[in-house]
Amino acid sequence: MKKYTTVIVTILIACLAVASQDSTPPVEAVRISEHVYELRGGSGSNSAFILSDEEVFIIDGKMSDKAAADMLAAVQAITDKPVTHILLTHSDGDHVNGLTGFPASLPILAQNNTKIHMVGANEDRDVKLPLPTLTFSDSFTIESGSLVIEMYHFGQAHTDGDAVIYIPADKVAVIGDLYFEGRDPLIHLHKNGSSYGLVKTLKAILNLDVDVFLSGHAEPAGRSDIQALLESIEEKQIKVESLIKEGKSLDDIKTAFGLPLTESRWKSLVEVIHIELTEK
Ligand SMILES: [Zn+2]
């Protein structure tokens, strides 16, 4: 009897494993513009790739070796040009943990602070993340044949290592987690993120000649979407500031915004703004 129970449990676990695999949508490449494709599905965030006349630049690595293999397969289904570089928008696990599934020889480009956060993450990992091999502070330009790719860091925002990857010829930018849709943006204070910095960064992004913004967890966005997010953050900043001046407690402020008083895994934007205004 015991034996049968073990067999049944084993089958059940196997079924659950298959079911959970099936619940992750397959990686799919969606053409956005002449040179840019978004890679949706798989475990982790949206990623993307840029195809020049000569080579392929992958942007972000999703979060598993399988997702990485599926990304490479999706690229190969579209072009036989070689993948030569990986560009990172920032250091969060759902954007970088799949880097272990790429050939170790691929150069990785990122903002300086993203490398620092990945070095930190490696302290807790058995399988170490491959680290950026080339880092920049404010901006970096790549030329691939006639195609120009620009990477910009506009300061602290979602983290302090965010990179905006801009393809001027296509008027497209890949902006990682600087944009969220239908919810407040996430600010990682533990990675020196800043809501005030995010407003500055979104304004800087709107100064680029971009029509389509690709991000980690949303549909492609337009300029008006970025503008609306920017205004909603500023409205919250102004309201939190005035409530603090009226002497309201954090709980009063959360109640005024209709937020639960319980702690959640990620701090809400209102809590982040409150910390920025009272603790810094
Ligand atoms: Zn993120």
Coordinates of N, CA and C in Angstrom, one line a residue, residues 30-153:
V30 N 7.8 39.1 -31.1 CA 6.9 40.0 -31.8 C 7.6 41.2 -32.4
R31 N 7.5 41.3 -33.7 CA 8.2 42.4 -34.3 C 7.5 43.8 -34.0
I32 N 8.3 44.7 -33.5 CA 7.8 46.0 -33.1 C 8.2 47.1 -34.1
S33 N 9.3 46.9 -34.8 CA 9.8 48.0 -35.7 C 10.8 47.3 -36.6
E34 N 11.5 48.1 -37.5 CA 12.4 47.5 -38.5 C 13.4 46.6 -37.8
H35 N 14.0 47.1 -36.7 CA 15.1 46.3 -36.1 C 14.8 45.7 -34.7
V36 N 13.6 46.0 -34.2 CA 13.4 45.6 -32.8 C 12.2 44.6 -32.7
Y37 N 12.5 43.5 -31.9 CA 11.5 42.5 -31.6 C 11.3 42.4 -30.1
E38 N 10.1 42.3 -29.6 CA 9.9 42.0 -28.2 C 9.8 40.5 -28.0
L39 N 10.5 40.0 -26.9 CA 10.4 38.6 -26.6 C 9.5 38.4 -25.4
R40 N 8.3 38.0 -25.7 CA 7.3 37.8 -24.6 C 7.2 36.3 -24.2
G41 N 6.6 36.1 -23.0 CA 6.4 34.8 -22.5 C 7.7 34.2 -21.9
G42 N 7.7 32.9 -21.5 CA 8.8 32.3 -20.8 C 8.8 32.8 -19.4
S43 N 9.6 32.3 -18.5 CA 9.6 32.8 -17.1 C 10.4 34.1 -17.1
G44 N 9.9 35.1 -16.3 CA 10.5 36.4 -16.2 C 9.8 37.4 -17.0
S45 N 10.5 38.6 -17.1 CA 9.9 39.8 -17.7 C 9.9 39.7 -19.2
N46 N 9.2 40.6 -19.9 CA 9.4 40.8 -21.3 C 10.9 41.1 -21.6
S47 N 11.5 40.5 -22.6 CA 12.8 41.0 -23.0 C 12.7 41.4 -24.5
A48 N 13.8 41.6 -25.2 CA 13.7 42.1 -26.5 C 15.0 41.7 -27.3
F49 N 15.0 41.9 -28.6 CA 16.3 41.9 -29.3 C 16.3 42.9 -30.4
I50 N 17.5 43.3 -30.7 CA 17.7 44.3 -31.8 C 18.5 43.5 -32.9
L51 N 18.0 43.6 -34.1 CA 18.7 42.9 -35.2 C 19.2 43.9 -36.2
S52 N 20.5 44.0 -36.3 CA 21.2 44.9 -37.3 C 21.5 44.1 -38.5
D53 N 22.2 44.8 -39.5 CA 22.6 44.0 -40.7 C 23.6 42.9 -40.4
E54 N 24.3 43.1 -39.2 CA 25.4 42.2 -38.9 C 25.1 41.2 -37.8
E55 N 24.3 41.6 -36.8 CA 24.3 40.8 -35.5 C 23.0 41.1 -34.7
V56 N 22.9 40.3 -33.6 CA 21.8 40.4 -32.8 C 22.2 40.8 -31.4
F57 N 21.5 41.8 -30.8 CA 21.7 42.3 -29.4 C 20.5 41.8 -28.6
I58 N 20.7 41.0 -27.6 CA 19.6 40.6 -26.8 C 19.5 41.6 -25.6
I59 N 18.3 42.0 -25.3 CA 18.1 42.9 -24.2 C 17.4 42.1 -23.0
D60 N 18.1 42.0 -21.9 CA 17.6 41.3 -20.7 C 17.5 39.8 -20.9
G61 N 17.6 39.0 -19.8 CA 17.8 37.6 -19.9 C 16.7 36.7 -19.3
K62 N 15.5 37.3 -19.1 CA 14.5 36.5 -18.4 C 15.0 35.8 -17.1
M63 N 14.3 34.7 -16.6 CA 14.8 34.3 -15.3 C 15.1 32.8 -15.2
S64 N 15.3 32.1 -16.3 CA 15.7 30.7 -16.2 C 16.5 30.3 -17.4
D65 N 17.3 29.2 -17.2 CA 18.1 28.7 -18.4 C 17.2 28.3 -19.5
K66 N 16.0 27.7 -19.2 CA 15.0 27.3 -20.2 C 14.6 28.5 -21.0
A67 N 14.2 29.6 -20.3 CA 13.8 30.8 -21.0 C 14.9 31.4 -21.9
A68 N 16.1 31.3 -21.4 CA 17.2 31.8 -22.2 C 17.4 30.9 -23.5
A69 N 17.3 29.6 -23.3 CA 17.3 28.7 -24.5 C 16.2 29.0 -25.5
D70 N 15.0 29.2 -24.9 CA 13.8 29.5 -25.8 C 14.0 30.9 -26.5
M71 N 14.6 31.8 -25.8 CA 14.9 33.1 -26.4 C 15.8 33.0 -27.6
L72 N 16.9 32.2 -27.4 CA 17.8 32.0 -28.5 C 17.2 31.3 -29.7
A73 N 16.3 30.3 -29.3 CA 15.6 29.6 -30.4 C 14.7 30.6 -31.2
A74 N 14.0 31.4 -30.4 CA 13.1 32.4 -31.1 C 13.8 33.4 -32.0
V75 N 15.0 33.7 -31.5 CA 15.9 34.6 -32.4 C 16.3 33.9 -33.7
Q76 N 16.7 32.6 -33.5 CA 17.2 31.8 -34.6 C 16.1 31.5 -35.6
A77 N 14.9 31.5 -35.1 CA 13.7 31.3 -36.1 C 13.5 32.5 -37.0
I78 N 14.1 33.6 -36.6 CA 13.9 34.8 -37.4 C 15.2 35.2 -38.2
T79 N 16.3 34.9 -37.7 CA 17.6 35.3 -38.4 C 18.7 34.3 -38.1
D80 N 19.6 34.2 -39.0 CA 20.8 33.4 -38.8 C 22.0 34.2 -38.4
K81 N 21.7 35.5 -38.2 CA 22.8 36.4 -37.7 C 23.2 36.0 -36.3
P82 N 24.4 36.2 -35.9 CA 24.8 35.7 -34.6 C 24.4 36.7 -33.4
V83 N 24.1 36.1 -32.3 CA 23.8 36.9 -31.1 C 25.2 37.3 -30.6
T84 N 25.5 38.6 -30.5 CA 26.9 38.9 -30.1 C 27.0 39.6 -28.7
H85 N 25.9 40.2 -28.2 CA 25.9 40.9 -27.0 C 24.6 40.8 -26.2
I86 N 24.7 40.9 -24.9 CA 23.4 41.1 -24.1 C 23.5 42.5 -23.5
L87 N 22.4 43.2 -23.6 CA 22.3 44.5 -22.9 C 21.3 44.4 -21.8
L88 N 21.6 45.0 -20.7 CA 20.7 44.9 -19.5 C 20.0 46.2 -19.2
T89 N 18.7 46.1 -18.8 CA 18.0 47.3 -18.4 C 18.2 47.6 -16.9
H90 N 18.4 46.5 -16.1 CA 18.7 46.6 -14.7 C 18.9 45.2 -14.1
S91 N 19.0 45.2 -12.8 CA 19.6 43.9 -12.2 C 18.5 43.0 -11.6
D92 N 17.2 43.3 -11.7 CA 16.3 42.4 -11.0 C 16.3 41.0 -11.6
G93 N 16.0 40.0 -10.7 CA 16.1 38.6 -11.0 C 15.3 38.2 -12.2
D94 N 14.1 38.8 -12.4 CA 13.3 38.4 -13.5 C 13.8 38.9 -14.9
H95 N 14.9 39.7 -14.8 CA 15.5 40.3 -16.0 C 16.9 39.7 -16.2
V96 N 17.5 39.1 -15.1 CA 18.9 38.7 -15.3 C 19.2 37.2 -14.9
N97 N 18.3 36.6 -14.2 CA 18.6 35.2 -13.7 C 18.8 34.2 -14.8
G98 N 18.2 34.5 -16.0 CA 18.4 33.6 -17.1 C 19.7 33.7 -17.8
L99 N 20.5 34.7 -17.4 CA 21.9 34.9 -18.0 C 22.7 33.7 -18.0
T100 N 22.5 32.8 -16.9 CA 23.3 31.6 -16.8 C 23.0 30.6 -18.0
G101 N 21.9 30.9 -18.7 CA 21.6 30.0 -19.8 C 22.1 30.4 -21.2
F102 N 22.9 31.5 -21.2 CA 23.5 32.0 -22.5 C 24.9 31.5 -22.5
P103 N 25.5 31.5 -23.7 CA 26.9 31.1 -23.8 C 27.8 32.1 -23.0
A104 N 28.7 31.5 -22.2 CA 29.5 32.3 -21.3 C 30.3 33.4 -22.0
S105 N 30.6 33.2 -23.2 CA 31.5 34.1 -24.0 C 30.8 35.4 -24.4
L106 N 29.5 35.5 -24.2 CA 28.8 36.7 -24.7 C 29.1 37.9 -23.8
P107 N 29.6 39.0 -24.4 CA 29.7 40.2 -23.6 C 28.4 40.7 -23.1
I108 N 28.4 41.2 -21.9 CA 27.2 41.8 -21.3 C 27.4 43.3 -20.9
L109 N 26.5 44.1 -21.4 CA 26.7 45.6 -21.1 C 25.6 46.0 -20.1
A110 N 26.0 46.9 -19.2 CA 25.0 47.4 -18.2 C 25.6 48.6 -17.5
Q111 N 24.7 49.3 -16.9 CA 25.1 50.5 -16.1 C 25.9 50.0 -14.9
N112 N 26.9 50.8 -14.4 CA 27.8 50.4 -13.3 C 27.1 49.9 -12.1
N113 N 26.0 50.5 -11.7 CA 25.3 50.1 -10.4 C 24.6 48.8 -10.6
T114 N 24.2 48.5 -11.8 CA 23.6 47.2 -12.1 C 24.6 46.1 -11.8
K115 N 25.8 46.3 -12.3 CA 26.9 45.3 -12.0 C 27.1 45.1 -10.5
I116 N 27.1 46.2 -9.8 CA 27.3 46.2 -8.3 C 26.1 45.3 -7.7
H117 N 24.9 45.5 -8.1 CA 23.8 44.8 -7.5 C 23.9 43.3 -7.9
M118 N 24.4 43.0 -9.1 CA 24.5 41.6 -9.5 C 25.7 40.9 -8.7
V119 N 26.7 41.7 -8.4 CA 27.8 41.1 -7.6 C 27.2 40.8 -6.2
G120 N 26.4 41.7 -5.7 CA 25.7 41.4 -4.4 C 24.8 40.2 -4.5
A121 N 24.1 40.1 -5.5 CA 23.1 38.9 -5.7 C 23.9 37.6 -5.7
N122 N 25.1 37.6 -6.3 CA 25.9 36.4 -6.4 C 26.4 35.9 -5.1
E123 N 26.5 36.8 -4.1 CA 26.9 36.3 -2.7 C 25.9 35.2 -2.2
D124 N 24.6 35.3 -2.6 CA 23.6 34.4 -2.1 C 23.3 33.3 -3.1
R125 N 24.0 33.2 -4.2 CA 23.7 32.2 -5.3 C 24.7 31.1 -5.3
D126 N 24.2 29.9 -5.5 CA 25.1 28.8 -5.8 C 25.7 28.9 -7.2
V127 N 24.7 29.0 -8.1 CA 25.2 29.2 -9.5 C 25.3 30.7 -9.8
K128 N 26.5 31.1 -10.0 CA 26.7 32.6 -10.1 C 26.2 33.2 -11.4
L129 N 25.7 34.4 -11.3 CA 25.3 35.1 -12.5 C 26.6 35.5 -13.3
P130 N 26.6 35.4 -14.6 CA 27.7 36.0 -15.3 C 27.5 37.5 -15.2
L131 N 28.6 38.2 -15.0 CA 28.5 39.7 -14.7 C 28.8 40.5 -15.9
P132 N 28.2 41.7 -15.9 CA 28.5 42.6 -17.0 C 30.0 42.7 -17.3
T133 N 30.4 42.7 -18.5 CA 31.8 42.7 -18.9 C 32.2 44.2 -19.3
L134 N 31.1 45.0 -19.6 CA 31.4 46.4 -20.0 C 30.3 47.2 -19.3
T135 N 30.8 48.2 -18.5 CA 29.7 49.0 -17.8 C 30.0 50.5 -18.2
F136 N 28.9 51.3 -18.0 CA 29.0 52.7 -18.3 C 28.3 53.5 -17.2
S137 N 28.6 54.8 -17.1 CA 28.0 55.6 -16.1 C 26.7 56.3 -16.6
D138 N 26.9 57.2 -17.5 CA 25.7 58.0 -18.0 C 25.2 57.6 -19.4
S139 N 26.1 57.3 -20.3 CA 25.6 56.9 -21.6 C 26.7 56.1 -22.3
F140 N 26.2 55.3 -23.3 CA 27.1 54.5 -24.1 C 26.5 54.3 -25.5
T141 N 27.3 54.4 -26.5 CA 26.8 54.3 -27.9 C 27.5 53.0 -28.5
I142 N 26.6 52.3 -29.2 CA 27.0 51.1 -29.9 C 26.8 51.3 -31.4
E143 N 27.7 51.0 -32.3 CA 27.5 51.1 -33.7 C 27.6 49.7 -34.3
S144 N 26.6 49.3 -35.0 CA 26.6 47.9 -35.6 C 26.2 48.1 -37.1
G145 N 27.2 48.1 -37.9 CA 27.0 48.5 -39.3 C 26.5 49.9 -39.3
S146 N 25.3 50.1 -40.0 CA 24.8 51.5 -40.0 C 23.8 51.8 -38.9
L147 N 23.6 50.8 -38.0 CA 22.6 51.0 -36.9 C 23.3 51.5 -35.7
V148 N 22.7 52.5 -35.1 CA 23.2 53.1 -33.8 C 22.2 52.7 -32.7
I149 N 22.8 52.2 -31.6 CA 22.1 51.9 -30.4 C 22.7 52.7 -29.2
E150 N 21.8 53.5 -28.5 CA 22.3 54.3 -27.4 C 21.8 53.8 -26.1
M151 N 22.6 53.7 -25.1 CA 22.2 53.4 -23.8 C 22.3 54.6 -22.9
Y152 N 21.3 54.9 -22.1 CA 21.3 56.0 -21.2 C 20.9 55.7 -19.8
H153 N 21.6 56.3 -18.9 CA 21.2 56.2 -17.5 C 20.9 57.6 -17.0

